[in-house]
Amino acid sequence: SLFSKTTLEAAKHLRRWEFGPLVGADRAPVVKTLRRKLGALIQQGQATRFGELLVRRWVERGLVATAYLYVDGHVKVYTGKRKLAECWNAQRRMQLPGLLSYFVNDQQGKPLLFVTEEANASLAEAMPRVVAAIRKVVDGRPFTVIFDRGGYDGKLFAWLRGEQIDFITYQRGDPGLPVAQFRRREYRFEGRRVRMQLAEDQVRVGRSGPWRRIVVRTKSGHQTPILTSLTDPVPARIACLMFARWRQENFFKYS
């Protein structure tokens, strides 16, 4: 609930002792004090620097995990008087003036940071800048990026591995593997027992790869292909990490 409050007025409903660690205190100041301090910060013109320092504190204190980071774009509709480029709004299914931001969340859906991009910039184009922003705050910790088909690009995959960064993403298209190639697998993920029908092979994307492919088959016969550069985790773990993207979607929905 701490991360979903977007205004100072909303902060008055938080427990001061729970909100305090985020601002480096045992107990958070009252809203009147927060408003005055925020006004002073705005005058300094160091919002970006302040954000970096705050995120580093979250990482150092373990409030946000960084081993697996989910990256996805989110459009915020703009209703002001300035002229902004229009972006596709999935909820209203039309082009609307807005800001396109690529958010980075941890495995539990907690936000780490966001990078604002030009309207209609693809994830493949934005990823180098997103990675640069992540590296500024994780203090050398290794991380794996997980994203949807918007980043499906062989050149991006090769670039990530060149930067010593692993990835997990969906493959486009239907793999159409024979049923005999699938095996029933059982795996315990975050304390829950998960059973899946899985197949594994390798594929190339353009001139990149080969990449490890894990294909999940449902009872209805639908096949979901997942690509990754990771070689150690068992296939079921890769699938569970990919499917955990719904937590980031919930963050967009309720924040």
PDB file of N, CA, C and O in Angstrom, residues 161-195:
ATOM      1  N   ARG A 161      22.911  -9.721 -23.855  1.00  0.00           N
ATOM      2  CA  ARG A 161      23.957 -10.681 -23.489  1.00  0.00           C
ATOM      3  C   ARG A 161      25.338 -10.053 -23.610  1.00  0.00           C
ATOM      4  O   ARG A 161      26.243 -10.375 -22.851  1.00  0.00           O
ATOM      5  N   GLY A 162      25.497  -9.145 -24.574  1.00  0.00           N
ATOM      6  CA  GLY A 162      26.767  -8.432 -24.669  1.00  0.00           C
ATOM      7  C   GLY A 162      27.033  -7.571 -23.447  1.00  0.00           C
ATOM      8  O   GLY A 162      28.189  -7.302 -23.110  1.00  0.00           O
ATOM      9  N   GLU A 163      25.946  -7.137 -22.786  1.00  0.00           N
ATOM     10  CA  GLU A 163      26.053  -6.352 -21.565  1.00  0.00           C
ATOM     11  C   GLU A 163      26.051  -7.226 -20.316  1.00  0.00           C
ATOM     12  O   GLU A 163      25.960  -6.716 -19.199  1.00  0.00           O
ATOM     13  N   GLN A 164      26.144  -8.544 -20.511  1.00  0.00           N
ATOM     14  CA  GLN A 164      26.142  -9.512 -19.399  1.00  0.00           C
ATOM     15  C   GLN A 164      24.846  -9.475 -18.597  1.00  0.00           C
ATOM     16  O   GLN A 164      24.833  -9.605 -17.372  1.00  0.00           O
ATOM     17  N   ILE A 165      23.723  -9.284 -19.302  1.00  0.00           N
ATOM     18  CA  ILE A 165      22.408  -9.260 -18.676  1.00  0.00           C
ATOM     19  C   ILE A 165      21.577 -10.383 -19.281  1.00  0.00           C
ATOM     20  O   ILE A 165      21.471 -10.495 -20.509  1.00  0.00           O
ATOM     21  N   ASP A 166      20.971 -11.209 -18.431  1.00  0.00           N
ATOM     22  CA  ASP A 166      20.096 -12.275 -18.906  1.00  0.00           C
ATOM     23  C   ASP A 166      18.674 -11.750 -19.080  1.00  0.00           C
ATOM     24  O   ASP A 166      18.305 -10.712 -18.513  1.00  0.00           O
ATOM     25  N   PHE A 167      17.876 -12.493 -19.842  1.00  0.00           N
ATOM     26  CA  PHE A 167      16.506 -12.054 -20.112  1.00  0.00           C
ATOM     27  C   PHE A 167      15.570 -13.250 -20.150  1.00  0.00           C
ATOM     28  O   PHE A 167      15.973 -14.397 -20.382  1.00  0.00           O
ATOM     29  N   ILE A 168      14.290 -12.964 -19.929  1.00  0.00           N
ATOM     30  CA  ILE A 168      13.198 -13.915 -20.137  1.00  0.00           C
ATOM     31  C   ILE A 168      12.093 -13.148 -20.840  1.00  0.00           C
ATOM     32  O   ILE A 168      11.733 -12.042 -20.434  1.00  0.00           O
ATOM     33  N   THR A 169      11.535 -13.720 -21.901  1.00  0.00           N
ATOM     34  CA  THR A 169      10.447 -13.058 -22.623  1.00  0.00           C
ATOM     35  C   THR A 169       9.612 -14.094 -23.353  1.00  0.00           C
ATOM     36  O   THR A 169       9.988 -15.282 -23.427  1.00  0.00           O
ATOM     37  N   TYR A 170       8.482 -13.683 -23.878  1.00  0.00           N
ATOM     38  CA  TYR A 170       7.662 -14.563 -24.716  1.00  0.00           C
ATOM     39  C   TYR A 170       8.190 -14.558 -26.144  1.00  0.00           C
ATOM     40  O   TYR A 170       8.665 -13.536 -26.640  1.00  0.00           O
ATOM     41  N   GLN A 171       8.080 -15.701 -26.814  1.00  0.00           N
ATOM     42  CA  GLN A 171       8.361 -15.759 -28.242  1.00  0.00           C
ATOM     43  C   GLN A 171       7.074 -15.476 -29.005  1.00  0.00           C
ATOM     44  O   GLN A 171       5.987 -15.873 -28.584  1.00  0.00           O
ATOM     45  N   ARG A 172       7.181 -14.770 -30.105  1.00  0.00           N
ATOM     46  CA  ARG A 172       6.016 -14.520 -30.946  1.00  0.00           C
ATOM     47  C   ARG A 172       5.673 -15.761 -31.770  1.00  0.00           C
ATOM     48  O   ARG A 172       6.551 -16.515 -32.169  1.00  0.00           O
ATOM     49  N   GLY A 173       4.389 -15.933 -32.031  1.00  0.00           N
ATOM     50  CA  GLY A 173       3.952 -17.032 -32.875  1.00  0.00           C
ATOM     51  C   GLY A 173       3.639 -18.308 -32.096  1.00  0.00           C
ATOM     52  O   GLY A 173       3.882 -18.417 -30.899  1.00  0.00           O
ATOM     53  N   ASP A 174       3.070 -19.255 -32.806  1.00  0.00           N
ATOM     54  CA  ASP A 174       2.704 -20.556 -32.240  1.00  0.00           C
ATOM     55  C   ASP A 174       3.784 -21.562 -32.602  1.00  0.00           C
ATOM     56  O   ASP A 174       4.021 -21.825 -33.790  1.00  0.00           O
ATOM     57  N   PRO A 175       4.449 -22.181 -31.626  1.00  0.00           N
ATOM     58  CA  PRO A 175       5.529 -23.122 -31.948  1.00  0.00           C
ATOM     59  C   PRO A 175       5.029 -24.404 -32.606  1.00  0.00           C
ATOM     60  O   PRO A 175       5.754 -25.032 -33.374  1.00  0.00           O
ATOM     61  N   GLY A 176       3.803 -24.831 -32.305  1.00  0.00           N
ATOM     62  CA  GLY A 176       3.232 -26.018 -32.945  1.00  0.00           C
ATOM     63  C   GLY A 176       4.017 -27.286 -32.701  1.00  0.00           C
ATOM     64  O   GLY A 176       4.158 -28.123 -33.606  1.00  0.00           O
ATOM     65  N   LEU A 177       4.521 -27.484 -31.483  1.00  0.00           N
ATOM     66  CA  LEU A 177       5.295 -28.687 -31.175  1.00  0.00           C
ATOM     67  C   LEU A 177       4.370 -29.897 -31.034  1.00  0.00           C
ATOM     68  O   LEU A 177       3.223 -29.770 -30.579  1.00  0.00           O
ATOM     69  N   PRO A 178       4.843 -31.087 -31.385  1.00  0.00           N
ATOM     70  CA  PRO A 178       4.024 -32.294 -31.229  1.00  0.00           C
ATOM     71  C   PRO A 178       3.773 -32.594 -29.754  1.00  0.00           C
ATOM     72  O   PRO A 178       4.619 -32.323 -28.904  1.00  0.00           O
ATOM     73  N   VAL A 179       2.602 -33.159 -29.459  1.00  0.00           N
ATOM     74  CA  VAL A 179       2.224 -33.440 -28.075  1.00  0.00           C
ATOM     75  C   VAL A 179       3.237 -34.361 -27.404  1.00  0.00           C
ATOM     76  O   VAL A 179       3.529 -34.220 -26.204  1.00  0.00           O
ATOM     77  N   ALA A 180       3.806 -35.288 -28.155  1.00  0.00           N
ATOM     78  CA  ALA A 180       4.739 -36.259 -27.579  1.00  0.00           C
ATOM     79  C   ALA A 180       5.998 -35.596 -27.019  1.00  0.00           C
ATOM     80  O   ALA A 180       6.728 -36.213 -26.227  1.00  0.00           O
ATOM     81  N   GLN A 181       6.256 -34.366 -27.411  1.00  0.00           N
ATOM     82  CA  GLN A 181       7.470 -33.692 -26.953  1.00  0.00           C
ATOM     83  C   GLN A 181       7.322 -33.107 -25.548  1.00  0.00           C
ATOM     84  O   GLN A 181       8.307 -32.738 -24.917  1.00  0.00           O
ATOM     85  N   PHE A 182       6.092 -33.042 -25.033  1.00  0.00           N
ATOM     86  CA  PHE A 182       5.854 -32.437 -23.725  1.00  0.00           C
ATOM     87  C   PHE A 182       5.932 -33.471 -22.610  1.00  0.00           C
ATOM     88  O   PHE A 182       5.564 -34.627 -22.794  1.00  0.00           O
ATOM     89  N   ARG A 183       6.416 -32.998 -21.449  1.00  0.00           N
ATOM     90  CA  ARG A 183       6.521 -33.838 -20.266  1.00  0.00           C
ATOM     91  C   ARG A 183       5.881 -33.123 -19.083  1.00  0.00           C
ATOM     92  O   ARG A 183       6.000 -31.902 -18.956  1.00  0.00           O
ATOM     93  N   ARG A 184       5.232 -33.882 -18.237  1.00  0.00           N
ATOM     94  CA  ARG A 184       4.620 -33.306 -17.037  1.00  0.00           C
ATOM     95  C   ARG A 184       5.712 -33.007 -16.018  1.00  0.00           C
ATOM     96  O   ARG A 184       6.539 -33.865 -15.701  1.00  0.00           O
ATOM     97  N   ARG A 185       5.728 -31.786 -15.521  1.00  0.00           N
ATOM     98  CA  ARG A 185       6.728 -31.368 -14.546  1.00  0.00           C
ATOM     99  C   ARG A 185       6.039 -30.762 -13.329  1.00  0.00           C
ATOM    100  O   ARG A 185       5.002 -30.104 -13.447  1.00  0.00           O
ATOM    101  N   GLU A 186       6.627 -30.986 -12.173  1.00  0.00           N
ATOM    102  CA  GLU A 186       6.104 -30.430 -10.919  1.00  0.00           C
ATOM    103  C   GLU A 186       7.199 -29.590 -10.268  1.00  0.00           C
ATOM    104  O   GLU A 186       8.360 -30.008 -10.220  1.00  0.00           O
ATOM    105  N   TYR A 187       6.824 -28.425  -9.778  1.00  0.00           N
ATOM    106  CA  TYR A 187       7.825 -27.499  -9.219  1.00  0.00           C
ATOM    107  C   TYR A 187       7.192 -26.699  -8.090  1.00  0.00           C
ATOM    108  O   TYR A 187       6.006 -26.352  -8.148  1.00  0.00           O
ATOM    109  N   ARG A 188       7.980 -26.411  -7.063  1.00  0.00           N
ATOM    110  CA  ARG A 188       7.493 -25.590  -5.956  1.00  0.00           C
ATOM    111  C   ARG A 188       8.015 -24.171  -6.139  1.00  0.00           C
ATOM    112  O   ARG A 188       9.221 -23.931  -6.124  1.00  0.00           O
ATOM    113  N   PHE A 189       7.102 -23.237  -6.346  1.00  0.00           N
ATOM    114  CA  PHE A 189       7.454 -21.839  -6.597  1.00  0.00           C
ATOM    115  C   PHE A 189       6.829 -20.968  -5.514  1.00  0.00           C
ATOM    116  O   PHE A 189       5.601 -20.930  -5.379  1.00  0.00           O
ATOM    117  N   GLU A 190       7.667 -20.302  -4.744  1.00  0.00           N
ATOM    118  CA  GLU A 190       7.220 -19.417  -3.675  1.00  0.00           C
ATOM    119  C   GLU A 190       6.256 -20.128  -2.723  1.00  0.00           C
ATOM    120  O   GLU A 190       5.237 -19.588  -2.304  1.00  0.00           O
ATOM    121  N   GLY A 191       6.585 -21.379  -2.412  1.00  0.00           N
ATOM    122  CA  GLY A 191       5.792 -22.143  -1.456  1.00  0.00           C
ATOM    123  C   GLY A 191       4.592 -22.847  -2.035  1.00  0.00           C
ATOM    124  O   GLY A 191       3.888 -23.577  -1.322  1.00  0.00           O
ATOM    125  N   ARG A 192       4.310 -22.673  -3.331  1.00  0.00           N
ATOM    126  CA  ARG A 192       3.158 -23.303  -3.973  1.00  0.00           C
ATOM    127  C   ARG A 192       3.626 -24.388  -4.941  1.00  0.00           C
ATOM    128  O   ARG A 192       4.619 -24.213  -5.636  1.00  0.00           O
ATOM    129  N   ARG A 193       2.891 -25.488  -4.979  1.00  0.00           N
ATOM    130  CA  ARG A 193       3.212 -26.560  -5.904  1.00  0.00           C
ATOM    131  C   ARG A 193       2.564 -26.274  -7.252  1.00  0.00           C
ATOM    132  O   ARG A 193       1.358 -26.047  -7.348  1.00  0.00           O
ATOM    133  N   VAL A 194       3.387 -26.293  -8.298  1.00  0.00           N
ATOM    134  CA  VAL A 194       2.919 -25.980  -9.648  1.00  0.00           C
ATOM    135  C   VAL A 194       3.161 -27.181 -10.549  1.00  0.00           C
ATOM    136  O   VAL A 194       4.244 -27.776 -10.525  1.00  0.00           O
ATOM    137  N   ARG A 195       2.157 -27.559 -11.338  1.00  0.00           N
ATOM    138  CA  ARG A 195       2.294 -28.655 -12.297  1.00  0.00           C
ATOM    139  C   ARG A 195       2.094 -28.109 -13.702  1.00  0.00           C
ATOM    140  O   ARG A 195       1.160 -27.350 -13.953  1.00  0.00           O
TER     141      ARG A 195
END
